mmCIF file of C-alpha atoms and ligand atoms in Angstrom:
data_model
loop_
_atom_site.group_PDB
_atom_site.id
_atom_site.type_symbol
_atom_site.label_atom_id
_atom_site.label_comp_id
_atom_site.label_asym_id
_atom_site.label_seq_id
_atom_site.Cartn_x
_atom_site.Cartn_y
_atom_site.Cartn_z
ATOM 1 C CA UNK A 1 14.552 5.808 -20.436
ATOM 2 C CA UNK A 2 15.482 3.768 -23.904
ATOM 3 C CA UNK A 3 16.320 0.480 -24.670
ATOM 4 C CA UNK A 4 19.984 1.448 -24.759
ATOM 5 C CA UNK A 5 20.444 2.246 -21.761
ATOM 6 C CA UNK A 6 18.603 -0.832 -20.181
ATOM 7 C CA UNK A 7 20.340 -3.118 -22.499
ATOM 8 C CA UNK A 8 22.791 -4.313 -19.870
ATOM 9 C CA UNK A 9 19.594 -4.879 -17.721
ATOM 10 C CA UNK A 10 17.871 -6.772 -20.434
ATOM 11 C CA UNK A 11 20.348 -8.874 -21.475
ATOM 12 C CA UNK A 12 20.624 -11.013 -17.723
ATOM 13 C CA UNK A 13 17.286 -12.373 -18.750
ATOM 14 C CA UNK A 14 17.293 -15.510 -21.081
ATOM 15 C CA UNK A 15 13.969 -14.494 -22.548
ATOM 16 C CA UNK A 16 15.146 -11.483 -23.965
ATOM 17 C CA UNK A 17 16.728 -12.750 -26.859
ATOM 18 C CA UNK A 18 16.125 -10.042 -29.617
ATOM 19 C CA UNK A 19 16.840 -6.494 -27.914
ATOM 20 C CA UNK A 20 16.293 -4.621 -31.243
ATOM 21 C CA UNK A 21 12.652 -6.184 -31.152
ATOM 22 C CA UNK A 22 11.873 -5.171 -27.784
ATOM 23 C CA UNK A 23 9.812 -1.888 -27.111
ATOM 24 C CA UNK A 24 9.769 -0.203 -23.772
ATOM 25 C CA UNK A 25 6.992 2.603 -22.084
ATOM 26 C CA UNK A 26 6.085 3.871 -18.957
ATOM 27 C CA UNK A 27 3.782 1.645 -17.015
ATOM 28 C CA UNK A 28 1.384 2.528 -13.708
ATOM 29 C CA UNK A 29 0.806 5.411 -10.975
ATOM 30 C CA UNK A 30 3.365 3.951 -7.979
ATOM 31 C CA UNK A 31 5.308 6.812 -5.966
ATOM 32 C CA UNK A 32 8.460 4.515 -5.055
ATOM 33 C CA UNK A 33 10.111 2.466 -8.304
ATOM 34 C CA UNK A 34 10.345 3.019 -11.888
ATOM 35 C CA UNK A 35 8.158 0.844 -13.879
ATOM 36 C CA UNK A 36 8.172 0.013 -17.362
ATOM 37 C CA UNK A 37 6.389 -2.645 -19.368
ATOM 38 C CA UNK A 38 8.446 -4.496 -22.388
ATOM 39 C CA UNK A 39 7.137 -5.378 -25.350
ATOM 40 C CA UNK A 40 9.439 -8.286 -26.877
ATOM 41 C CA UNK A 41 9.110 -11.558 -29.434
ATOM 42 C CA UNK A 42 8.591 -13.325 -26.669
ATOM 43 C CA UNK A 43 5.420 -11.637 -24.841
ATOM 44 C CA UNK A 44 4.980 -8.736 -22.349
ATOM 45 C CA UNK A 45 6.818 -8.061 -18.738
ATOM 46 C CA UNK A 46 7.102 -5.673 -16.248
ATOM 47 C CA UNK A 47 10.854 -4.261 -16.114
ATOM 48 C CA UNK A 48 10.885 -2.233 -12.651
ATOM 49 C CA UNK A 49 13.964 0.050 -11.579
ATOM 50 C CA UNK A 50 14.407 -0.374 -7.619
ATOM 51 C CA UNK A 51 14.296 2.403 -5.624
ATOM 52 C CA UNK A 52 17.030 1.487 -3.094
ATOM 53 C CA UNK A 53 16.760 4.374 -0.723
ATOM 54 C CA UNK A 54 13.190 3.695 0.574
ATOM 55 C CA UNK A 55 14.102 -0.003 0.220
ATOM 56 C CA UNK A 56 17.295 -0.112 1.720
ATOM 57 C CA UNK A 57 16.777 -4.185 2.108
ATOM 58 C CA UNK A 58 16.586 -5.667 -1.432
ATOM 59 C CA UNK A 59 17.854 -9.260 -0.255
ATOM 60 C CA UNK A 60 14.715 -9.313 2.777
ATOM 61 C CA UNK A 61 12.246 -8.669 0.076
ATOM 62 C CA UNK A 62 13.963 -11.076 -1.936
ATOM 63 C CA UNK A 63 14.011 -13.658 0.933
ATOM 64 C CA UNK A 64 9.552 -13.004 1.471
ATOM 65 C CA UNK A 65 9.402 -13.450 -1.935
ATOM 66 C CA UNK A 66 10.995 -16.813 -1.890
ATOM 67 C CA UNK A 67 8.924 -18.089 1.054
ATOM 68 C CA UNK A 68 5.748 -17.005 -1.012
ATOM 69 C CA UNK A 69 6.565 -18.739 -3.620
ATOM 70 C CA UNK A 70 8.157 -22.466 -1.885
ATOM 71 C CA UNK A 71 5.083 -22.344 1.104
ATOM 72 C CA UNK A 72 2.669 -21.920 -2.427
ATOM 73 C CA UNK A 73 0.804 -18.901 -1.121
ATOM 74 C CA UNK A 74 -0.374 -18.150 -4.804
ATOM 75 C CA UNK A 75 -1.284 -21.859 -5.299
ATOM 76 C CA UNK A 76 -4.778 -21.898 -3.284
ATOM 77 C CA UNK A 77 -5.668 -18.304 -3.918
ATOM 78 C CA UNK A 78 -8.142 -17.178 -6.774
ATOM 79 C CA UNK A 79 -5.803 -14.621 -8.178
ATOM 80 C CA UNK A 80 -1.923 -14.358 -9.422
ATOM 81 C CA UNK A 81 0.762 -12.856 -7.278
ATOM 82 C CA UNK A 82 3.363 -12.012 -9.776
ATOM 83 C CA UNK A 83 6.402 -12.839 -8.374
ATOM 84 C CA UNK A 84 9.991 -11.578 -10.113
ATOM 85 C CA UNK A 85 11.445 -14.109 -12.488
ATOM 86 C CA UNK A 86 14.890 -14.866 -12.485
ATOM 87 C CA UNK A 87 17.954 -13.797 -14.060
ATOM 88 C CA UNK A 88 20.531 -16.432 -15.622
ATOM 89 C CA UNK A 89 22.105 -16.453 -12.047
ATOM 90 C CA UNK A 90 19.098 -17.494 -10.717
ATOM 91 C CA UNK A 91 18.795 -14.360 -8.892
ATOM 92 C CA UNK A 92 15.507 -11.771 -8.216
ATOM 93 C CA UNK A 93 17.523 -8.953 -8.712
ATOM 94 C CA UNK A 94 19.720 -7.587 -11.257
ATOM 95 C CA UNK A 95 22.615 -4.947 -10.194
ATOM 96 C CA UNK A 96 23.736 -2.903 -13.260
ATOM 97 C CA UNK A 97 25.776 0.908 -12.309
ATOM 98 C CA UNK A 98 24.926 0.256 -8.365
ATOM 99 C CA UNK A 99 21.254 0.137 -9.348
ATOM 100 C CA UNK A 100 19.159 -2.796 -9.047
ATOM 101 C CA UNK A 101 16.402 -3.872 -11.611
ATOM 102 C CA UNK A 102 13.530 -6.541 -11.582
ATOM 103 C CA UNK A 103 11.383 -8.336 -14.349
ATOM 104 C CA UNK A 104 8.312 -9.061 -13.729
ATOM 105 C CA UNK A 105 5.498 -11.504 -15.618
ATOM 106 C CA UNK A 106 3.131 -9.034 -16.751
ATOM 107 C CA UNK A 107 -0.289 -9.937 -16.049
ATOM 108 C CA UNK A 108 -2.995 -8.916 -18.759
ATOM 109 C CA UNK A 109 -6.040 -6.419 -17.261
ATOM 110 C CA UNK A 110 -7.405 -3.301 -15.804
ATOM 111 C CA UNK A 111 -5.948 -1.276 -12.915
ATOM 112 C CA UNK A 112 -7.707 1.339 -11.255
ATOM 113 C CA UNK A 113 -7.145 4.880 -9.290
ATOM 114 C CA UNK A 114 -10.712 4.858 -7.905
ATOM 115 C CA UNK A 115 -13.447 2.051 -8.611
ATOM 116 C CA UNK A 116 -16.488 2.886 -10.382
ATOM 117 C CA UNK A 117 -18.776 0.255 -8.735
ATOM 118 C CA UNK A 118 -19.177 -0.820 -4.884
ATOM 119 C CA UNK A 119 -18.613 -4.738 -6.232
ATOM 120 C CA UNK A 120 -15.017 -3.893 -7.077
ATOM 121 C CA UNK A 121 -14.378 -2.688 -3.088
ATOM 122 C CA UNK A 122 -16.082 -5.596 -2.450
ATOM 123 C CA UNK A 123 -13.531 -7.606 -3.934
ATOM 124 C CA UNK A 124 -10.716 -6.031 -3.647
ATOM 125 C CA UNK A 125 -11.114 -6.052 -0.096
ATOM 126 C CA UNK A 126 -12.014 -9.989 -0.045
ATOM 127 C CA UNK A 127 -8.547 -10.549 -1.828
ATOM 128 C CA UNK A 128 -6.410 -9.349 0.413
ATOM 129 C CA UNK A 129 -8.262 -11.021 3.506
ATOM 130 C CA UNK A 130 -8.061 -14.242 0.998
ATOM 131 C CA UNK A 131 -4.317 -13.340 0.766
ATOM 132 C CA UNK A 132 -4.230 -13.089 4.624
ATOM 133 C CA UNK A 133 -5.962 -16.380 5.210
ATOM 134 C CA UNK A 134 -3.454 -17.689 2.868
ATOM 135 C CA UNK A 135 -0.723 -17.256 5.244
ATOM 136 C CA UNK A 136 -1.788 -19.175 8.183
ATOM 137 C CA UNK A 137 0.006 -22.242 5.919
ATOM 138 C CA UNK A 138 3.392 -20.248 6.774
ATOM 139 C CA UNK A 139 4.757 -19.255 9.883
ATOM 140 C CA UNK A 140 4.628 -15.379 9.339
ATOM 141 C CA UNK A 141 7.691 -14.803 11.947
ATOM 142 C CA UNK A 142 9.726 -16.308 9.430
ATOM 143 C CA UNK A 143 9.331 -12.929 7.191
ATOM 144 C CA UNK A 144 11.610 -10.309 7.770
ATOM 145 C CA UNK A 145 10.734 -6.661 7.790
ATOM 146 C CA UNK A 146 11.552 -5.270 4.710
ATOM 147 C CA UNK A 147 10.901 -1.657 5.511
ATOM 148 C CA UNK A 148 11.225 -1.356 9.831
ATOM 149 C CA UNK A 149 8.478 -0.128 11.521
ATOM 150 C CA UNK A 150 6.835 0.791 8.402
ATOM 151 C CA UNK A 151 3.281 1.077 10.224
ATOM 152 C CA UNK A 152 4.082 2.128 13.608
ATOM 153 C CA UNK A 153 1.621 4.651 14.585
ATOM 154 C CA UNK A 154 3.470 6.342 17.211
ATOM 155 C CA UNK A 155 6.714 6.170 15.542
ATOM 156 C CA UNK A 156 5.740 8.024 12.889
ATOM 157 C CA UNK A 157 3.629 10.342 15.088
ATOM 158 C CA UNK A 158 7.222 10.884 17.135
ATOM 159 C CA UNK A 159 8.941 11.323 13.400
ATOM 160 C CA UNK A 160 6.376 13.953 12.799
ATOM 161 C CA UNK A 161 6.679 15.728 16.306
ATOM 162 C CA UNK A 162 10.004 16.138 16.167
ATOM 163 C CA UNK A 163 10.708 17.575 12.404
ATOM 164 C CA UNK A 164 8.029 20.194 12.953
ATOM 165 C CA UNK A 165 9.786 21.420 16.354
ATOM 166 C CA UNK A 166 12.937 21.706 14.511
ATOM 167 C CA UNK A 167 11.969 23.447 11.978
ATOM 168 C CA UNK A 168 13.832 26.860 11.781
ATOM 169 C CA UNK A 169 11.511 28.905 8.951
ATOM 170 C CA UNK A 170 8.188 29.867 10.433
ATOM 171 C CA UNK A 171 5.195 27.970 9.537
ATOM 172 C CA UNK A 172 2.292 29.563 7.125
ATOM 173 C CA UNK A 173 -1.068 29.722 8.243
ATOM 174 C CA UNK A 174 -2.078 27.221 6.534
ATOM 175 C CA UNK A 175 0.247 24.740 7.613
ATOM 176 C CA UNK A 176 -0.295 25.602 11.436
ATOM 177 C CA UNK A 177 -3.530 24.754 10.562
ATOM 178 C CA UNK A 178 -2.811 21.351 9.606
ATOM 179 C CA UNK A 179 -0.163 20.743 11.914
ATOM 180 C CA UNK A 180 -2.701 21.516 14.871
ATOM 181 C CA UNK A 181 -5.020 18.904 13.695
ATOM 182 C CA UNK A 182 -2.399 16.324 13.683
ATOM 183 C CA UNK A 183 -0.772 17.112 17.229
ATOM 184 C CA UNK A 184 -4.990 16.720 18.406
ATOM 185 C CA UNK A 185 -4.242 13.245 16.732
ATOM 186 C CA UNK A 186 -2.228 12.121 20.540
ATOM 187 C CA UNK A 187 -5.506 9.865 21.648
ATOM 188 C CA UNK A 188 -5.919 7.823 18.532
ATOM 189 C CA UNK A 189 -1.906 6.806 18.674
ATOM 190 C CA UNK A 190 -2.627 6.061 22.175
ATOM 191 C CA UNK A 191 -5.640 3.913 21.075
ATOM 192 C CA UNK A 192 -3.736 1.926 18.634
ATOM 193 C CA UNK A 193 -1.135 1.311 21.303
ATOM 194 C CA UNK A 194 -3.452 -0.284 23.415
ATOM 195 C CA UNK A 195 -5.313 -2.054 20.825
ATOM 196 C CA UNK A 196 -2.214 -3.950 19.142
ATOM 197 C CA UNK A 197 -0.748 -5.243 21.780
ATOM 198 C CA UNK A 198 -3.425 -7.782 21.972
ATOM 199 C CA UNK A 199 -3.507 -8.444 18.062
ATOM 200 C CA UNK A 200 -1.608 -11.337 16.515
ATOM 201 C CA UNK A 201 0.820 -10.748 13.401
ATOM 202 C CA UNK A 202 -0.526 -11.744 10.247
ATOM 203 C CA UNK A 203 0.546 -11.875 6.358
ATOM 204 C CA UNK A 204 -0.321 -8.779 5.444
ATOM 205 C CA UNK A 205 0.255 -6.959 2.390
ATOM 206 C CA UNK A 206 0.893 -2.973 3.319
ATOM 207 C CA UNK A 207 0.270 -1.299 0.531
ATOM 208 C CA UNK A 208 -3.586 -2.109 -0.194
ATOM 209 C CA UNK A 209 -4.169 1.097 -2.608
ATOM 210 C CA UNK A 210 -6.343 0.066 -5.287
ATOM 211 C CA UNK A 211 -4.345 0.438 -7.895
ATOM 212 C CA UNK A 212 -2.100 -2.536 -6.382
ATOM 213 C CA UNK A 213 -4.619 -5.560 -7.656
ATOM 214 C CA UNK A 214 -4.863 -5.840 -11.657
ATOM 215 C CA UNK A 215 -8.706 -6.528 -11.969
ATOM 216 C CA UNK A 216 -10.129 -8.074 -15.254
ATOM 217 C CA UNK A 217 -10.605 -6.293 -18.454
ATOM 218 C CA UNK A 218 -14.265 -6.224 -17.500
ATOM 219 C CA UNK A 219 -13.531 -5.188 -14.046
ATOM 220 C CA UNK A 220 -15.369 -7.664 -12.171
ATOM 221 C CA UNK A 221 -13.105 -9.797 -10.970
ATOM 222 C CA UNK A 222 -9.551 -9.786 -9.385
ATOM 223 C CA UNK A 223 -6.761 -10.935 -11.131
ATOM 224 C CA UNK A 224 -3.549 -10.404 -9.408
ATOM 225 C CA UNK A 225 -2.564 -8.838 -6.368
ATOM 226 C CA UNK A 226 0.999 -6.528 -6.819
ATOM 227 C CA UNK A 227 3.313 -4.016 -5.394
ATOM 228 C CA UNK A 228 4.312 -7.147 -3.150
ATOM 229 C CA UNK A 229 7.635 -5.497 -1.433
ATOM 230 C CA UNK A 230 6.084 -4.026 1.854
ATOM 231 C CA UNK A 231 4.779 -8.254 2.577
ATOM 232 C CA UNK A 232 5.418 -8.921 5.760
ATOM 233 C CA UNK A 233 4.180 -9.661 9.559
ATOM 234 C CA UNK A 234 1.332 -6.919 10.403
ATOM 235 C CA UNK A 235 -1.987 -6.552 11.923
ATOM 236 C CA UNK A 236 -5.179 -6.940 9.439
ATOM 237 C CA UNK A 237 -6.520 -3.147 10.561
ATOM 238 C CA UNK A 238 -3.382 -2.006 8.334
ATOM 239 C CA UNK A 239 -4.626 -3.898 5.217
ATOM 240 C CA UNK A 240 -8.315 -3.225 5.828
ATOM 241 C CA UNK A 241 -7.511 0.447 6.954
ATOM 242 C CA UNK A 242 -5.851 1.203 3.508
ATOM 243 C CA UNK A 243 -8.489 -0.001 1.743
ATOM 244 C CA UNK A 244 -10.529 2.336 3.625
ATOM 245 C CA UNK A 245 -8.091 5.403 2.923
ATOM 246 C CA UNK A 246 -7.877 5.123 -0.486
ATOM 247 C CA UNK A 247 -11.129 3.047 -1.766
ATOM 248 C CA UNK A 248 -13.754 4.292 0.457
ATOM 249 C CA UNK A 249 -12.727 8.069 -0.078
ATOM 250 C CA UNK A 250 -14.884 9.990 -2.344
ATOM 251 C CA UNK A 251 -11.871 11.356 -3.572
ATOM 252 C CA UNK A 252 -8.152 10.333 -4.090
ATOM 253 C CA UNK A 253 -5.256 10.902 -2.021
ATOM 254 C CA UNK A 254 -4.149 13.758 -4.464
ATOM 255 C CA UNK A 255 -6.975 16.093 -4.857
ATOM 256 C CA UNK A 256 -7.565 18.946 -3.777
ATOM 257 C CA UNK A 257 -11.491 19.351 -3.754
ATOM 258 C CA UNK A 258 -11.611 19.707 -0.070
ATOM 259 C CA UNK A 259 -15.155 20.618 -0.362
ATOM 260 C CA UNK A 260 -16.651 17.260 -1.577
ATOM 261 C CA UNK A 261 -13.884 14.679 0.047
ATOM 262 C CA UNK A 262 -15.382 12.370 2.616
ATOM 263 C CA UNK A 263 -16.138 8.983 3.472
ATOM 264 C CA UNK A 264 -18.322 6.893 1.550
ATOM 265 C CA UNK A 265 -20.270 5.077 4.103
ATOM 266 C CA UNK A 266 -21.533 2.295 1.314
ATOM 267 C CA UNK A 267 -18.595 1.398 -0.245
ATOM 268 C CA UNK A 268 -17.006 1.044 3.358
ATOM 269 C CA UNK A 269 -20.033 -1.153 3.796
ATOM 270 C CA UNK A 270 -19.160 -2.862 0.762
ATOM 271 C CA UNK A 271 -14.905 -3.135 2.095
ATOM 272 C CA UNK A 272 -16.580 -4.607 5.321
ATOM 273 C CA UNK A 273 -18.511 -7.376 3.869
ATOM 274 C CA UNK A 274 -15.894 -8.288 1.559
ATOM 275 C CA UNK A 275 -13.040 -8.248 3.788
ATOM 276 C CA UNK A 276 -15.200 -10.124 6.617
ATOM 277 C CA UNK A 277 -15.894 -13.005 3.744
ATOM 278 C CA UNK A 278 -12.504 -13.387 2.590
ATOM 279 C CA UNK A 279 -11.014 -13.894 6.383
ATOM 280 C CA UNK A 280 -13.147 -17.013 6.541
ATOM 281 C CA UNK A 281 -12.804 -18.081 10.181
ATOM 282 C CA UNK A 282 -9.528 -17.049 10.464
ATOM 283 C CA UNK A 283 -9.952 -13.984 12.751
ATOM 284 C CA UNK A 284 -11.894 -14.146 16.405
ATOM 285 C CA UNK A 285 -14.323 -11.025 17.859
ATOM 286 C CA UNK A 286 -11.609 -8.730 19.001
ATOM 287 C CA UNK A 287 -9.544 -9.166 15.487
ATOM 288 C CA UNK A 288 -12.663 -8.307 13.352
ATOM 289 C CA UNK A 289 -13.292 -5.391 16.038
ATOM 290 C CA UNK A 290 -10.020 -4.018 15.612
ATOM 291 C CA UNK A 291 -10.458 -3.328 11.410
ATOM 292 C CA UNK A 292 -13.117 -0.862 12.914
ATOM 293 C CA UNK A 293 -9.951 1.490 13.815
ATOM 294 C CA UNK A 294 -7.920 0.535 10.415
ATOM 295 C CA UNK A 295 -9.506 3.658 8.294
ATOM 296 C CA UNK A 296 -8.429 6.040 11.053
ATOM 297 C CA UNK A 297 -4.623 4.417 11.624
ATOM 298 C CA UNK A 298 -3.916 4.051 7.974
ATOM 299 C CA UNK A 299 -5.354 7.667 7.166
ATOM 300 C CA UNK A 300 -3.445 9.494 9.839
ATOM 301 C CA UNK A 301 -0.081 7.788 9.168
ATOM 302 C CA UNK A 302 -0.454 8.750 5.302
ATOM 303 C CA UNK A 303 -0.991 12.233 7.100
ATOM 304 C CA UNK A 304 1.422 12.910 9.065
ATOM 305 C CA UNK A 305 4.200 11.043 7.058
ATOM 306 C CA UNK A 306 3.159 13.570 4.022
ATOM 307 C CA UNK A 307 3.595 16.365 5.971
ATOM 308 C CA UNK A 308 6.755 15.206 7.405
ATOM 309 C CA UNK A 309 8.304 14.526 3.561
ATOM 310 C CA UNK A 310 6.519 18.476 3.198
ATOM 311 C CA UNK A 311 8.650 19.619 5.824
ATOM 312 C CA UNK A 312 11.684 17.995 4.868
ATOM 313 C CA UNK A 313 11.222 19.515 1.278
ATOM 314 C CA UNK A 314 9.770 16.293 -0.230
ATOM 315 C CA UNK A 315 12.408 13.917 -0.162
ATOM 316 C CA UNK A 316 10.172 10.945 -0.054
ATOM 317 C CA UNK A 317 7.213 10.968 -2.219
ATOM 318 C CA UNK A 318 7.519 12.202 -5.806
ATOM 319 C CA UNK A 319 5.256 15.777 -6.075
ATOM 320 C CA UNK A 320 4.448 17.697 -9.437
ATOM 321 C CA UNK A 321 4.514 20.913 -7.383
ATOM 322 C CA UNK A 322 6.128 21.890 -4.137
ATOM 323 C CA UNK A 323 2.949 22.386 -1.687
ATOM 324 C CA UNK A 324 1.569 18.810 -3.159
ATOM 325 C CA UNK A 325 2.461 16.821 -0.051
ATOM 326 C CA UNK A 326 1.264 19.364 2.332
ATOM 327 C CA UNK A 327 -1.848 19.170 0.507
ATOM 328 C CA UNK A 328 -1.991 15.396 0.596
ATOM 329 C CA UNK A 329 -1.723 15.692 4.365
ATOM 330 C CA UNK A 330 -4.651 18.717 4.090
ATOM 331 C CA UNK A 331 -6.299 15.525 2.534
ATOM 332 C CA UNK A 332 -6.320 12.671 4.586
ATOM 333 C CA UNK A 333 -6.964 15.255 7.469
ATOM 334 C CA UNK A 334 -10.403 15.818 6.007
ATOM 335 C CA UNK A 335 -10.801 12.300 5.368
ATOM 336 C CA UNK A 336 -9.845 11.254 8.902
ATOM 337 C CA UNK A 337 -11.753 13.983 10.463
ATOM 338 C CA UNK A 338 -14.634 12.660 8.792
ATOM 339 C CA UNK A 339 -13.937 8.961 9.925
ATOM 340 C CA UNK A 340 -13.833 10.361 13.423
ATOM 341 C CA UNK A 341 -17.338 11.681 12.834
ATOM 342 C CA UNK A 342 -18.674 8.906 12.061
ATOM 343 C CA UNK A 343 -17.508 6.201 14.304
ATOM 344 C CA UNK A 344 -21.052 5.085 15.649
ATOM 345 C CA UNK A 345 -22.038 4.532 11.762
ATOM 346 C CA UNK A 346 -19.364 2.515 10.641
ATOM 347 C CA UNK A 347 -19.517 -0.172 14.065
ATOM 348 C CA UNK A 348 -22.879 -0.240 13.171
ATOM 349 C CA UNK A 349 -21.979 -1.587 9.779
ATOM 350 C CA UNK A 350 -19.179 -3.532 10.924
ATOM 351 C CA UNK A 351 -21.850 -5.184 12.995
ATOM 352 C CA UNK A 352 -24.129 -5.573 10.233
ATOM 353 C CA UNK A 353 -21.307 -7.363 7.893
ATOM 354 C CA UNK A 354 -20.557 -9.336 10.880
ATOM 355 C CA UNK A 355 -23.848 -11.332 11.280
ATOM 356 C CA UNK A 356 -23.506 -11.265 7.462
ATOM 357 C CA UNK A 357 -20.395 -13.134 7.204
ATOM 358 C CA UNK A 358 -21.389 -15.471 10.212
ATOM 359 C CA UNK A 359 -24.823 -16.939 8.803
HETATM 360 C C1 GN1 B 1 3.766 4.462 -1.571
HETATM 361 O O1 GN1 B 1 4.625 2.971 -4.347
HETATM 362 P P1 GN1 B 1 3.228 3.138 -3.895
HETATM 363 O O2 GN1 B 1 2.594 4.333 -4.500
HETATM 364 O O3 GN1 B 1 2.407 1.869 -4.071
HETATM 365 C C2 GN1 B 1 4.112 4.059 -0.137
HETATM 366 C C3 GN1 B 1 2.867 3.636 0.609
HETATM 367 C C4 GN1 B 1 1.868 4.764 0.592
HETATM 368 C C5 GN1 B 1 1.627 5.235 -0.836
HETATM 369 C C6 GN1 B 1 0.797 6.482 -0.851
HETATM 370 C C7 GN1 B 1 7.137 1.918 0.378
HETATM 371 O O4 GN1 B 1 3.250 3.354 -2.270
HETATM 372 O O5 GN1 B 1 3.177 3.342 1.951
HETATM 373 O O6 GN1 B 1 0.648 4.359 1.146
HETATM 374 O O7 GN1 B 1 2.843 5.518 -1.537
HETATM 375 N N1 GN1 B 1 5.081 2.959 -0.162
HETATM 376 C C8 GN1 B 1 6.222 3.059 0.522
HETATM 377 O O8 GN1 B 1 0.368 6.721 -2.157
HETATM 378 O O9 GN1 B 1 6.525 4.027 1.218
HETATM 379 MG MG1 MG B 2 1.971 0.519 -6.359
#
């Protein structure tokens, strides 16, 4: 990409005054959008391209965004939450060729693909709780679901069902494999059936990887909390359970060293506590209990929607090779078997954190 092309981009936004000044690289790890980061006269942003087919609802993002921003979500909370700035219409979003664009404040510090001490988990896992508790100031059936059932268990699970029974080439070995373990998977859907139904919508976030809150040069502290497009109305097990995925994984969600990927029982100690302490009093017993079955949720539906995009010749998710979403499912299968095996461990922690939280 070159400055060039994303001149007609560039020049919607007022602050962009000198083009010719302006430098422009490749910026962060996301799957979904483009991102670049600007260097101009006037200071640093974020220019991202919008990827319009797995957000097929710019203007409801938009609309979240707003509410954010006039309820003052950001204004109590301990961290930013960059929000896009707008164009001389005044609008979020700027349409050049059919494609639309977004500039972002860019906010100085560290991100991470995996932390390096338990006290980041700690608080990574506080600020989106924090960012949670935030939202009881707005009505969170205002927001509007910007991707639809984005987190539904059993929809996915259905997705996944059916694209492997239609599937006309023969399956490897090693894919049966895999496949099996997810069709076992029919008792934890049912589970999380049961167990939403009695669990009130929150703000939640969606997309809690690690490497979408921008932590300070020194890494001990959060400073902003990105990637804000999947906000909307969920249940906190989705927000804790990707923290669990991704953070408390000895590995990340592309390797391929099967052999030492598993759970890390102390930094999921360490997700507990902080999550626990950022919620405050905002969630009651059967709430708290439900972030016990987050890990498992979260992991599977990374699972099975992997090997879906695998089976559909990885139409989704960006790969640098063409089994690299089967083995991402191969992935969070050993993670979430692992999870499973050690469900008596983690309630004991989660009670641990709890008396924690509530002295
Ligand atoms: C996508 O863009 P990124 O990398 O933050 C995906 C998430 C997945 C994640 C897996 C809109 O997020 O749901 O957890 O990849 N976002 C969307 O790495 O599908
Ligand atoms: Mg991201």
């Amino acid at each position: 990409m070159n400055l060039e092309k994303l001149s007609p981009v560039l020049r919607q936004y007022e602050f962009f005054e000198d083009l010719d000044a302006c430098q422009i690289m490749p910026l962060g790890a996301g799957l979904i959008h483009e991102t670049f980061l600007i260097e101009s006269p006037n200071g640093k942003y974020v220019l991202q391209g919008f990827n319009q087919e797995v957000f097929q609802y710019p203007d409801r993002i938009a609309f979240n965004l707003e509410q954010l921003y006039t309820n003052q979500i950001a204004d109590n909370l301990p961290f930013e939450l960059p929000l896009p700035l707008l164009n001389e219409n005044g609008k979020q979003l700027s349409t050049v060729d059919g494609k639309n664009w977004r500039v972002f404040p860019f906010v100085k510090g560290q991100t991470l693909e995996q932390i390096s001490s338990k006290n980041q988990a700690r608080n990574a896992a506080t600020a989106f709780a924090e960012f949670s508790k935030a939202g009881t100031e707005l009505k969170v059936d205002i927001l509007k679901e910007t991707i639809p059932d984005f987190h539904r268990l059993d929809l996915r699970f259905e997705r996944f069902c059916a694209v492997a029974s239609g599937m006309e080439r023969k399956l490897d070995s090693e894919e049966e494999s895999i496949l099996r373990f997810y069709l076992n998977q029919k008792p934890l859907i049912e589970n999380y059936k049961e167990t939403t139904q009695k669990l009130p919508l929150r703000l939640t976030h969606n997309d809690t990887k690690i490497n979408n809150l921008i932590f300070s040069e020194s890494l001990d502290r959060v400073k902003a909390l990105i990637d804000l497009d999947t906000v909307m109305p969920g249940y906190l097990l989705y927000d804790f359970g990707d923290l669990v995925r991704t953070v408390a994984c000895t590995r990340t969600e592309i390797s391929t060293d099967w052999e030492n990927l598993r759970l890390d029982e102390s930094v999921f100690e360490a997700l507990m506590e902080g999550y626990l302490s950022g919620l405050g009093n905002l969630a009651k017993k059967e709430e708290r209990e439900s972030l016990l079955l987050g890990g498992e949720v979260m992991t599977c539906m990374m699972g099975l929607r992997f090997f879906t995009d695998h089976l559909q010749g990885n139409i989704y998710y960006r790969v640098n090779y063409p089994e690299q979403n089967l083995h991402r499912a191969k992935n969070q299968s050993i993670l979430l078997r692992d999870l499973q095996s050690k469900r008596e461990l983690l309630r004991n922690l989660w009670i641990k954190a709890s008396n924690h939280s509530s002295l």
